[in-house]
XYZ file of C-alpha atoms in Angstrom:
570
model
C 117.652 -106.824 77.136
C 114.818 -109.304 77.411
C 113.206 -110.060 80.744
C 111.454 -113.394 81.136
C 107.669 -113.522 80.987
C 105.574 -115.451 83.502
C 104.991 -118.161 80.908
C 108.709 -118.883 80.462
C 109.805 -119.207 84.053
C 110.236 -116.186 86.254
C 107.545 -115.232 88.667
C 106.798 -111.536 88.602
C 105.658 -110.180 91.909
C 102.957 -107.544 91.485
C 102.460 -104.403 93.517
C 99.838 -106.152 95.593
C 102.332 -108.644 96.962
C 105.468 -106.554 96.915
C 107.497 -106.070 100.102
C 110.026 -103.191 100.104
C 113.625 -104.345 99.728
C 116.352 -103.338 102.157
C 119.584 -104.813 100.870
C 122.354 -105.995 103.149
C 125.631 -105.978 101.246
C 127.904 -109.006 101.283
C 130.948 -108.519 103.478
C 134.225 -108.173 101.642
C 136.296 -108.100 104.846
C 135.753 -109.541 108.292
C 137.117 -108.892 111.778
C 137.965 -112.073 113.703
C 138.653 -112.113 117.429
C 141.650 -114.374 118.191
C 141.531 -116.332 121.444
C 144.297 -117.742 123.612
C 145.704 -121.259 123.325
C 142.771 -123.079 124.959
C 140.085 -120.699 123.601
C 139.125 -119.660 127.137
C 139.636 -115.914 126.673
C 139.772 -113.203 124.024
C 141.453 -110.720 126.355
C 145.249 -110.561 126.278
C 147.629 -108.719 128.573
C 150.618 -109.220 126.295
C 151.514 -110.901 123.019
C 154.445 -111.482 120.685
C 154.359 -111.350 116.889
C 156.757 -112.457 114.166
C 156.750 -112.629 110.378
C 158.967 -113.941 107.586
C 158.640 -110.441 106.123
C 158.838 -106.964 107.577
C 155.988 -105.754 109.804
C 154.704 -102.198 109.796
C 153.285 -100.999 113.138
C 151.080 -97.921 113.556
C 149.275 -96.379 116.527
C 145.994 -95.243 114.977
C 145.523 -92.258 117.300
C 148.969 -90.645 117.384
C 150.125 -92.041 113.995
C 153.370 -93.146 115.668
C 155.062 -95.740 113.431
C 157.704 -98.450 113.622
C 159.123 -101.105 111.301
C 160.068 -104.645 112.295
C 162.639 -106.611 110.312
C 161.866 -110.069 108.917
C 161.948 -112.848 111.559
C 162.268 -110.304 114.371
C 159.979 -110.861 117.365
C 158.011 -107.832 118.508
C 156.477 -107.739 121.997
C 153.311 -105.868 122.942
C 152.146 -105.078 126.473
C 149.266 -103.009 127.836
C 149.491 -101.508 131.298
C 147.371 -98.771 132.903
C 145.748 -98.081 129.542
C 148.986 -97.558 127.596
C 150.687 -99.803 125.057
C 154.402 -100.552 125.047
C 155.874 -102.094 121.893
C 159.450 -103.303 121.805
C 162.026 -105.761 120.457
C 165.419 -105.525 122.129
C 164.615 -101.835 122.403
C 161.446 -99.809 122.930
C 159.827 -98.827 119.627
C 156.541 -97.247 120.701
C 155.239 -96.503 124.188
C 152.684 -94.395 126.045
C 150.094 -94.758 123.288
C 146.486 -95.844 123.763
C 145.904 -97.590 120.447
C 144.343 -99.204 118.581
C 147.615 -100.597 117.255
C 147.748 -102.010 113.718
C 150.391 -104.549 112.615
C 150.605 -105.026 108.864
C 152.795 -107.792 107.399
C 153.625 -108.199 103.736
C 151.889 -111.569 103.575
C 151.266 -113.225 106.935
C 152.016 -112.791 110.604
C 152.363 -115.290 113.461
C 151.302 -114.892 117.062
C 154.314 -116.334 118.856
C 153.592 -119.222 121.260
C 150.070 -119.633 119.841
C 149.512 -122.911 118.024
C 146.588 -124.244 116.032
C 146.500 -127.926 115.102
C 149.945 -128.227 116.628
C 151.582 -125.720 114.285
C 152.356 -122.003 114.708
C 149.290 -119.836 114.132
C 149.836 -117.596 111.085
C 147.290 -115.076 109.852
C 146.835 -113.240 106.560
C 145.626 -109.647 106.429
C 146.473 -107.382 109.329
C 146.349 -107.573 113.116
C 144.594 -104.904 115.170
C 145.126 -104.597 118.929
C 142.151 -102.948 120.627
C 142.122 -102.091 124.355
C 139.207 -103.528 126.344
C 140.456 -102.855 129.889
C 143.324 -100.980 131.542
C 145.563 -104.011 131.065
C 143.774 -106.182 128.474
C 143.347 -105.961 124.714
C 141.678 -107.903 121.905
C 143.723 -109.361 119.065
C 141.651 -108.862 115.914
C 142.568 -110.371 112.557
C 141.193 -108.196 109.745
C 141.171 -109.906 106.356
C 139.150 -110.537 103.216
C 136.202 -112.884 103.530
C 137.474 -115.486 101.041
C 140.784 -115.933 102.874
C 138.894 -116.134 106.161
C 136.664 -118.917 104.830
C 139.736 -120.833 103.643
C 140.875 -120.821 107.276
C 137.451 -122.068 108.429
C 136.306 -124.817 106.068
C 139.100 -127.403 106.671
C 138.726 -126.890 110.423
C 134.966 -127.253 110.482
C 134.832 -130.313 108.228
C 137.356 -133.092 107.480
C 138.746 -132.581 103.988
C 138.352 -136.334 103.450
C 134.608 -135.704 103.085
C 135.268 -134.554 99.521
C 134.844 -131.463 97.379
C 131.040 -131.305 97.240
C 130.652 -131.636 101.004
C 133.319 -128.963 101.478
C 131.454 -126.698 99.048
C 128.285 -127.121 101.118
C 130.330 -126.253 104.210
C 131.801 -123.209 102.461
C 128.352 -121.858 101.613
C 127.078 -122.470 105.144
C 130.170 -120.787 106.600
C 129.797 -117.816 104.232
C 126.183 -117.407 105.299
C 127.163 -117.585 108.954
C 129.965 -115.058 108.570
C 127.581 -112.592 106.898
C 124.818 -112.874 109.485
C 123.765 -109.658 111.189
C 125.447 -109.544 114.595
C 126.000 -107.288 117.572
C 127.447 -109.800 120.037
C 131.035 -108.551 120.025
C 132.214 -104.968 120.388
C 135.573 -105.023 118.617
C 135.151 -107.851 116.115
C 132.504 -109.536 113.957
C 133.127 -113.160 114.838
C 135.260 -115.301 117.141
C 137.700 -118.051 116.147
C 136.318 -120.953 118.220
C 133.398 -123.370 118.227
C 131.322 -120.597 119.818
C 131.239 -119.135 116.281
C 133.163 -120.945 113.539
C 136.544 -122.599 113.996
C 139.169 -120.427 112.287
C 142.841 -121.418 112.448
C 144.425 -119.068 109.908
C 146.516 -119.709 106.806
C 148.575 -122.640 108.107
C 145.461 -124.819 108.198
C 144.481 -124.251 104.554
C 144.417 -127.169 102.096
C 144.190 -127.303 98.326
C 140.781 -129.024 98.205
C 139.136 -126.805 100.824
C 140.554 -123.690 99.121
C 138.985 -124.932 95.904
C 135.639 -125.414 97.658
C 135.703 -121.793 98.826
C 136.752 -120.492 95.404
C 134.153 -122.544 93.518
C 131.316 -121.197 95.661
C 132.499 -117.588 95.703
C 129.624 -115.161 96.133
C 127.073 -117.954 96.583
C 124.686 -118.014 99.551
C 121.839 -120.206 100.743
C 118.710 -118.050 100.392
C 115.148 -118.244 101.673
C 112.712 -115.829 100.062
C 115.757 -114.169 98.481
C 117.458 -113.425 101.812
C 120.503 -115.224 103.314
C 119.526 -117.856 105.845
C 121.011 -118.516 109.258
C 122.924 -121.577 108.059
C 123.384 -123.505 111.288
C 125.219 -126.821 111.186
C 126.517 -129.442 113.595
C 128.603 -132.598 113.443
C 125.931 -135.312 113.456
C 122.141 -134.991 113.520
C 121.627 -138.702 114.163
C 119.288 -139.339 111.235
C 116.692 -136.637 111.949
C 117.552 -132.944 112.237
C 115.733 -130.758 114.757
C 113.491 -127.731 114.334
C 115.279 -124.442 115.127
C 112.515 -123.194 117.382
C 112.649 -126.288 119.595
C 116.336 -125.758 120.322
C 116.686 -121.971 120.320
C 113.251 -120.468 121.008
C 111.288 -123.073 122.959
C 108.255 -121.654 124.791
C 108.771 -118.262 123.144
C 105.583 -117.833 121.075
C 106.452 -114.320 119.911
C 109.716 -115.425 118.309
C 109.135 -116.114 114.591
C 110.075 -119.536 113.289
C 112.694 -120.166 110.615
C 110.911 -122.250 107.948
C 114.196 -123.323 106.366
C 115.415 -124.789 109.705
C 112.712 -127.387 110.220
C 113.217 -131.040 111.079
C 114.320 -133.269 108.194
C 114.445 -137.086 108.137
C 117.202 -138.691 106.058
C 114.873 -141.592 105.314
C 111.761 -140.322 103.509
C 109.755 -143.127 105.113
C 110.876 -142.198 108.624
C 108.374 -140.324 110.787
C 109.131 -137.912 113.581
C 109.680 -139.466 117.006
C 106.507 -138.603 118.899
C 106.531 -141.228 121.650
C 109.043 -142.666 124.102
C 108.692 -145.971 122.277
C 109.650 -144.266 118.999
C 112.723 -142.700 120.612
C 113.860 -145.960 122.197
C 113.419 -147.920 118.997
C 115.134 -145.354 116.764
C 118.199 -144.709 118.920
C 118.636 -148.361 119.893
C 119.295 -149.281 116.287
C 121.656 -148.221 113.530
C 118.931 -147.509 111.017
C 120.311 -146.373 107.665
C 120.793 -142.612 107.301
C 123.309 -140.155 105.868
C 124.876 -139.887 109.343
C 125.643 -143.565 109.662
C 129.420 -143.178 109.230
C 129.744 -140.774 112.131
C 131.460 -142.224 115.222
C 128.736 -140.480 117.242
C 125.850 -141.787 115.154
C 124.836 -143.938 118.121
C 126.380 -143.848 121.605
C 125.806 -144.640 125.264
C 127.003 -143.022 128.481
C 126.982 -144.828 131.811
C 127.341 -143.476 135.343
C 127.505 -145.193 138.676
C 124.691 -143.675 140.723
C 127.067 -142.036 143.191
C 129.141 -140.635 140.322
C 126.113 -139.014 138.676
C 124.935 -137.610 142.008
C 128.281 -135.899 142.420
C 128.121 -134.536 138.871
C 124.573 -133.213 139.264
C 125.321 -131.443 142.530
C 127.856 -129.390 140.607
C 126.138 -128.960 137.212
C 122.681 -128.140 138.572
C 124.285 -125.294 140.493
C 126.080 -124.078 137.348
C 122.963 -124.205 135.160
C 120.821 -122.640 137.898
C 123.099 -119.616 137.642
C 122.471 -119.677 133.869
C 118.712 -119.631 134.509
C 118.043 -123.082 133.046
C 116.976 -124.943 136.213
C 113.656 -124.676 138.082
C 113.548 -124.306 140.990
C 117.042 -122.883 141.258
C 119.555 -124.970 143.185
C 121.840 -122.780 145.289
C 124.252 -125.478 146.485
C 123.513 -124.797 150.164
C 122.773 -128.474 150.739
C 123.749 -131.781 149.166
C 121.337 -133.477 146.786
C 121.062 -137.139 147.822
C 119.707 -140.446 146.557
C 119.104 -139.852 142.829
C 115.892 -141.668 141.985
C 114.987 -140.797 138.411
C 115.683 -138.780 135.252
C 112.586 -138.249 133.148
C 112.243 -136.566 129.747
C 109.207 -134.275 129.943
C 109.332 -132.678 126.509
C 110.894 -133.772 123.220
C 111.449 -132.350 119.743
C 110.716 -133.983 116.381
C 114.014 -135.873 116.441
C 113.280 -137.122 119.954
C 115.648 -134.480 121.332
C 115.140 -133.868 125.047
C 113.989 -130.267 125.499
C 112.982 -130.465 129.150
C 113.889 -133.073 131.748
C 113.042 -133.726 135.381
C 115.716 -134.906 137.809
C 114.369 -136.467 141.013
C 116.373 -136.769 144.237
C 115.166 -137.878 147.641
C 115.429 -134.270 148.809
C 114.626 -132.275 145.688
C 113.116 -132.328 142.195
C 114.371 -130.062 139.416
C 113.431 -129.272 135.849
C 116.207 -128.517 133.366
C 115.237 -126.550 130.276
C 116.691 -126.285 126.787
C 118.804 -128.728 124.853
C 122.097 -127.074 125.775
C 121.234 -126.853 129.471
C 120.383 -130.549 129.529
C 123.643 -131.503 127.827
C 125.628 -129.352 130.249
C 123.923 -130.875 133.272
C 124.480 -134.475 132.186
C 128.274 -134.398 132.028
C 130.622 -137.352 131.920
C 134.341 -136.896 132.635
C 133.685 -133.158 132.627
C 132.413 -133.254 129.024
C 128.837 -132.391 128.238
C 126.513 -134.934 126.645
C 127.049 -135.451 122.906
C 123.464 -134.482 122.067
C 119.993 -134.252 123.539
C 118.797 -137.276 121.551
C 118.628 -140.010 124.194
C 116.533 -142.223 126.411
C 117.243 -143.198 130.000
C 117.676 -146.597 131.647
C 118.073 -147.255 135.352
C 119.965 -150.430 136.192
C 119.474 -152.229 139.479
C 122.209 -153.859 141.536
C 120.799 -157.302 140.779
C 120.819 -156.688 137.044
C 124.384 -155.393 137.102
C 125.502 -158.682 138.577
C 124.393 -160.525 135.417
C 126.175 -158.800 132.545
C 126.111 -161.993 130.500
C 122.414 -161.445 129.963
C 123.000 -158.134 128.184
C 123.204 -159.325 124.601
C 122.694 -157.490 121.352
C 119.534 -158.432 119.505
C 118.744 -157.769 115.825
C 121.485 -155.172 115.455
C 120.507 -153.228 118.547
C 123.409 -151.626 120.321
C 121.782 -151.843 123.720
C 118.919 -154.043 124.789
C 118.310 -153.394 128.458
C 115.680 -155.996 129.247
C 116.428 -155.577 132.907
C 115.106 -152.055 133.347
C 113.754 -151.423 136.820
C 110.153 -152.507 137.315
C 109.854 -152.676 141.083
C 110.076 -149.707 143.395
C 112.087 -151.707 145.878
C 114.889 -152.375 143.375
C 118.028 -150.468 144.283
C 119.400 -148.281 141.500
C 123.083 -148.777 140.872
C 123.637 -147.214 137.445
C 122.101 -144.763 135.007
C 122.619 -145.336 131.287
C 121.763 -142.878 128.522
C 121.538 -144.296 125.009
C 121.263 -141.923 122.098
C 122.603 -140.572 118.830
C 124.097 -137.513 117.225
C 126.670 -134.919 118.206
C 125.830 -131.231 118.561
C 122.597 -129.265 118.446
C 121.304 -131.124 115.393
C 119.777 -128.064 113.700
C 120.418 -127.478 109.991
C 123.150 -129.295 108.090
C 124.712 -132.429 109.505
C 128.373 -132.380 108.542
C 128.821 -136.149 108.594
C 125.597 -136.436 106.630
C 126.945 -133.984 104.060
C 130.104 -136.087 103.775
C 128.159 -139.278 103.121
C 125.844 -137.557 100.621
C 128.934 -136.361 98.731
C 130.272 -139.930 98.658
C 126.928 -140.967 97.124
C 127.500 -138.501 94.299
C 125.291 -135.673 95.530
C 126.286 -132.128 94.509
C 126.681 -129.379 97.050
C 123.395 -127.710 96.130
C 121.547 -131.013 96.691
C 123.202 -131.366 100.092
C 122.207 -127.863 101.143
C 118.645 -128.236 99.869
C 118.246 -131.488 101.813
C 119.081 -129.903 105.156
C 117.716 -126.383 104.589
C 114.085 -126.596 103.486
C 112.790 -124.598 100.494
C 116.011 -122.672 99.878
C 117.555 -121.407 96.677
C 121.191 -120.572 95.951
C 122.448 -117.255 94.701
C 124.109 -113.962 95.501
C 123.123 -111.457 98.164
C 121.106 -108.440 97.094
C 123.001 -105.345 96.016
C 121.331 -101.933 96.117
C 121.944 -99.459 93.285
C 121.571 -95.725 93.990
C 122.227 -92.425 92.293
C 125.661 -90.940 92.908
C 127.414 -88.120 91.069
C 130.822 -89.808 91.232
C 130.137 -92.673 88.846
C 130.709 -95.287 91.554
C 129.560 -98.659 90.202
C 127.783 -101.430 92.084
C 129.352 -104.843 91.583
C 128.696 -108.421 92.535
C 130.847 -111.407 91.600
C 130.075 -115.093 91.824
C 131.349 -118.463 90.672
C 129.387 -120.174 87.912
C 129.830 -123.962 88.010
C 131.105 -126.283 85.339
C 127.712 -128.014 85.374
C 125.871 -126.204 82.578
C 122.657 -127.876 83.743
C 122.322 -124.959 86.133
C 120.862 -121.702 84.934
C 121.325 -118.237 86.354
C 118.556 -115.676 86.732
C 119.245 -111.994 87.274
C 116.497 -110.604 89.508
C 115.886 -106.878 89.514
C 113.736 -105.340 92.255
C 112.384 -101.923 91.263
C 109.814 -100.868 93.904
C 110.407 -97.146 93.450
C 110.030 -97.335 89.670
C 113.427 -96.144 88.576
C 113.125 -95.239 84.919
C 116.381 -96.579 83.490
C 119.063 -99.095 84.429
C 122.412 -99.843 82.809
C 124.556 -102.845 83.630
C 127.182 -105.233 82.317
C 127.398 -109.017 82.612
C 131.101 -109.644 82.225
C 131.759 -107.567 79.065
C 128.178 -107.602 77.696
C 126.350 -104.263 78.126
C 122.624 -103.830 78.728
C 120.429 -100.755 78.870
C 116.741 -100.989 79.717
C 113.913 -98.504 79.819
C 112.141 -99.629 82.994
C 109.045 -97.509 82.344
C 107.617 -100.206 80.094
C 107.531 -102.753 82.949
C 104.703 -102.501 85.482
C 105.907 -105.325 87.717
C 108.167 -104.607 90.652
C 110.284 -107.768 90.368
C 111.719 -108.771 87.016
C 113.886 -111.681 85.986
C 116.265 -112.333 83.139
C 117.947 -115.605 82.208
C 121.625 -114.638 81.933
C 123.057 -118.153 81.613
C 124.355 -117.672 78.079
C 126.368 -114.629 79.134
C 128.262 -116.467 81.853
C 131.534 -118.324 81.726
C 132.781 -121.186 83.843
C 134.526 -119.647 86.830
C 134.253 -116.165 88.279
C 131.663 -113.834 86.735
C 130.912 -110.189 87.464
C 127.777 -108.079 87.162
C 128.258 -104.326 87.278
C 125.411 -101.812 87.560
C 125.989 -98.158 86.800
C 124.598 -95.653 89.306
C 121.066 -94.422 88.605
C 120.690 -91.304 86.519
C 119.853 -87.754 87.534
C 116.094 -88.179 87.160
C 116.154 -91.176 89.540
C 118.063 -89.389 92.335
C 115.521 -90.306 95.030
C 115.069 -93.897 93.880
C 116.894 -97.213 94.120
C 117.083 -100.578 92.389
C 118.225 -103.836 93.934
C 119.582 -106.860 92.071
C 120.788 -110.396 92.780
C 121.489 -113.624 90.895
C 119.768 -116.933 91.582
C 121.476 -120.176 90.543
C 119.066 -123.033 89.851
C 117.971 -125.879 87.603
C 117.710 -125.486 83.860
C 114.395 -124.148 82.553
C 111.999 -126.996 81.866
C 113.679 -129.385 84.312
C-alpha cells in the first residue's frame, strides 16, 4: 500500500494541527413520521392499513401477533392508552404497543393520498402512542428507499439527472443531520423537513439520481454539511447566519452557507437603491426560469390593515414582534412599512410597521414573511422593497409602464405627507429562505451542462464530496467496518482514501472491492494519510472494508473516509 506524499497531492496534517476525530456513522435506516392528509398533525387517533400482500402485526411489549390477508383492510384505534386492532373481527386488543406492521413489500395507509394517489410505503410501519388516545405513524425503512421517495417530490424530475443528483446529495445530508427535535422519529414527511411521499411517487430518473450518488455527501472540513436548500434564491443566496442566527454573536457561522451571486460580477445588495434596482429587473441568473424569480404583491390599505391586525398578534405570540401586540385594540391607519435591516441578498431581516396608534418591529426573515400575508399565504421570500401608492396615482394606471425590461416602475411613489395612501405594493424575487442551494438554479445549471458536483460547489462554498467517516475499533468477534459509495462514469474524478490515525494504531488491514491491503502504520508519523485509490474502483457501487484492529491496538481507533474530487494535476 502506498500513501501519497505531500508533493503528489494529499495534505498530511501534522500533530500540531490535528483535531481528534469523532465519527458519526451514516444512517442505513431512517424513521419517518407520517402526517395526516393536510400535513397539519402527526398524531392519529385511528388509521386503516392495506397491502397487496399479507401483513404481519406484532405488539412489541406482549409479543401478541396477527396476520392480515392480502387486500384485507386492518383498522387500528387507540383509546385510554390501549390499542385495538381488527378487521371484521378483533385481532389484538388491550395492548399498549408499540405496534409493528410488516408487509412483504409495501403497505398503504387507507384514505391517505399523496399527489392524488394512495400513499404506499416500503419498509415497516410502527405505531407509537403519544397520548391516551393518539399515536404516531412511523415509517421505518432503508435510507436509499427513503431518498427515492423524497427527491422527485422536492424537485421536478424535468430538471434533469444532474440537478436531481445534486438534490439527492443535499437530501442525504439533511436526512443524516444530528437531530433531537422529534421523540419517536428522525424526520417528518412535510416541508417542515423534507417532502416524502413514499413509493408511489418514485420515478426512474430520480431513482437513478439516488443510486448514482449512493454514499456521497457534501463535506466541509471532512464533515457533512447542513445542506439547506429552497426553491428560488432570486439570483443571490443568503448567508445562513442572517436568516437563522441573526443577532446571536455566540452562534458559530457556517462558512459553507455564505451568500453566493450567480453572476460573478454582481455585488451584494448593500443599499436600498441596490435592492430596488436588482429586484425591479430580470437580470440574468441561474434562477431566471423560476416562476417566482421576480414577483409583486399588492394590498389595498384596508386589506393589509386587517391582515396585520391578525398576523402581528400571531407573531407576537411567537416572540418575533417588538413590542408585543396583544390584540386588545385595533391597529388603525397604516402609514408605512420600512426595512430596517437587510442581508447580502437584500433580504429583509427586520422591518418596522407604522400605524397611527402603534409602531412595531418584526424580526427574522420567517417572521416577516408570516406577517405580510396575502390570501392567507405568507410572502414568497424576504427579498423585496416597498412602495406606497396614493389615491391620485391609482387613478392613472395608464402611466404605469414598463421601462427597459423592468417589471414595475412606480414613478408615482408618495413624496408628500399629505398624500393619502391607498395601496401597498411589495416587489421582490425568490421563493423560500434562500439559503444554500436554489433548486430552480440547480435545474438551469444542469440544462447548461453542469455536473452535480459543480452545482453543489456553486451553492455550498469550499465543500468537497465524499463519504462520511467510519470509525474502526478492536473487537473480538471479527466484525468488519464497511462503507459503500457510487463511483461515477466520469473517470476525470479521482478518489482519495483518507485514514485518520490520531491514537497511532500500529496496523490496519482493509479491502477495496476485492483488493487487499495491509499496512504497518508505525512507519508513518503523520496523523492523517491519503491514498489515491482511483485505479482500484469500478464504475458503479464500490465497497471498502476495514478489518477490526488487532489485539495490541485494543484501546485505539482509526477512522477512514473517501473523498471524490478532480484528477491529480487538474
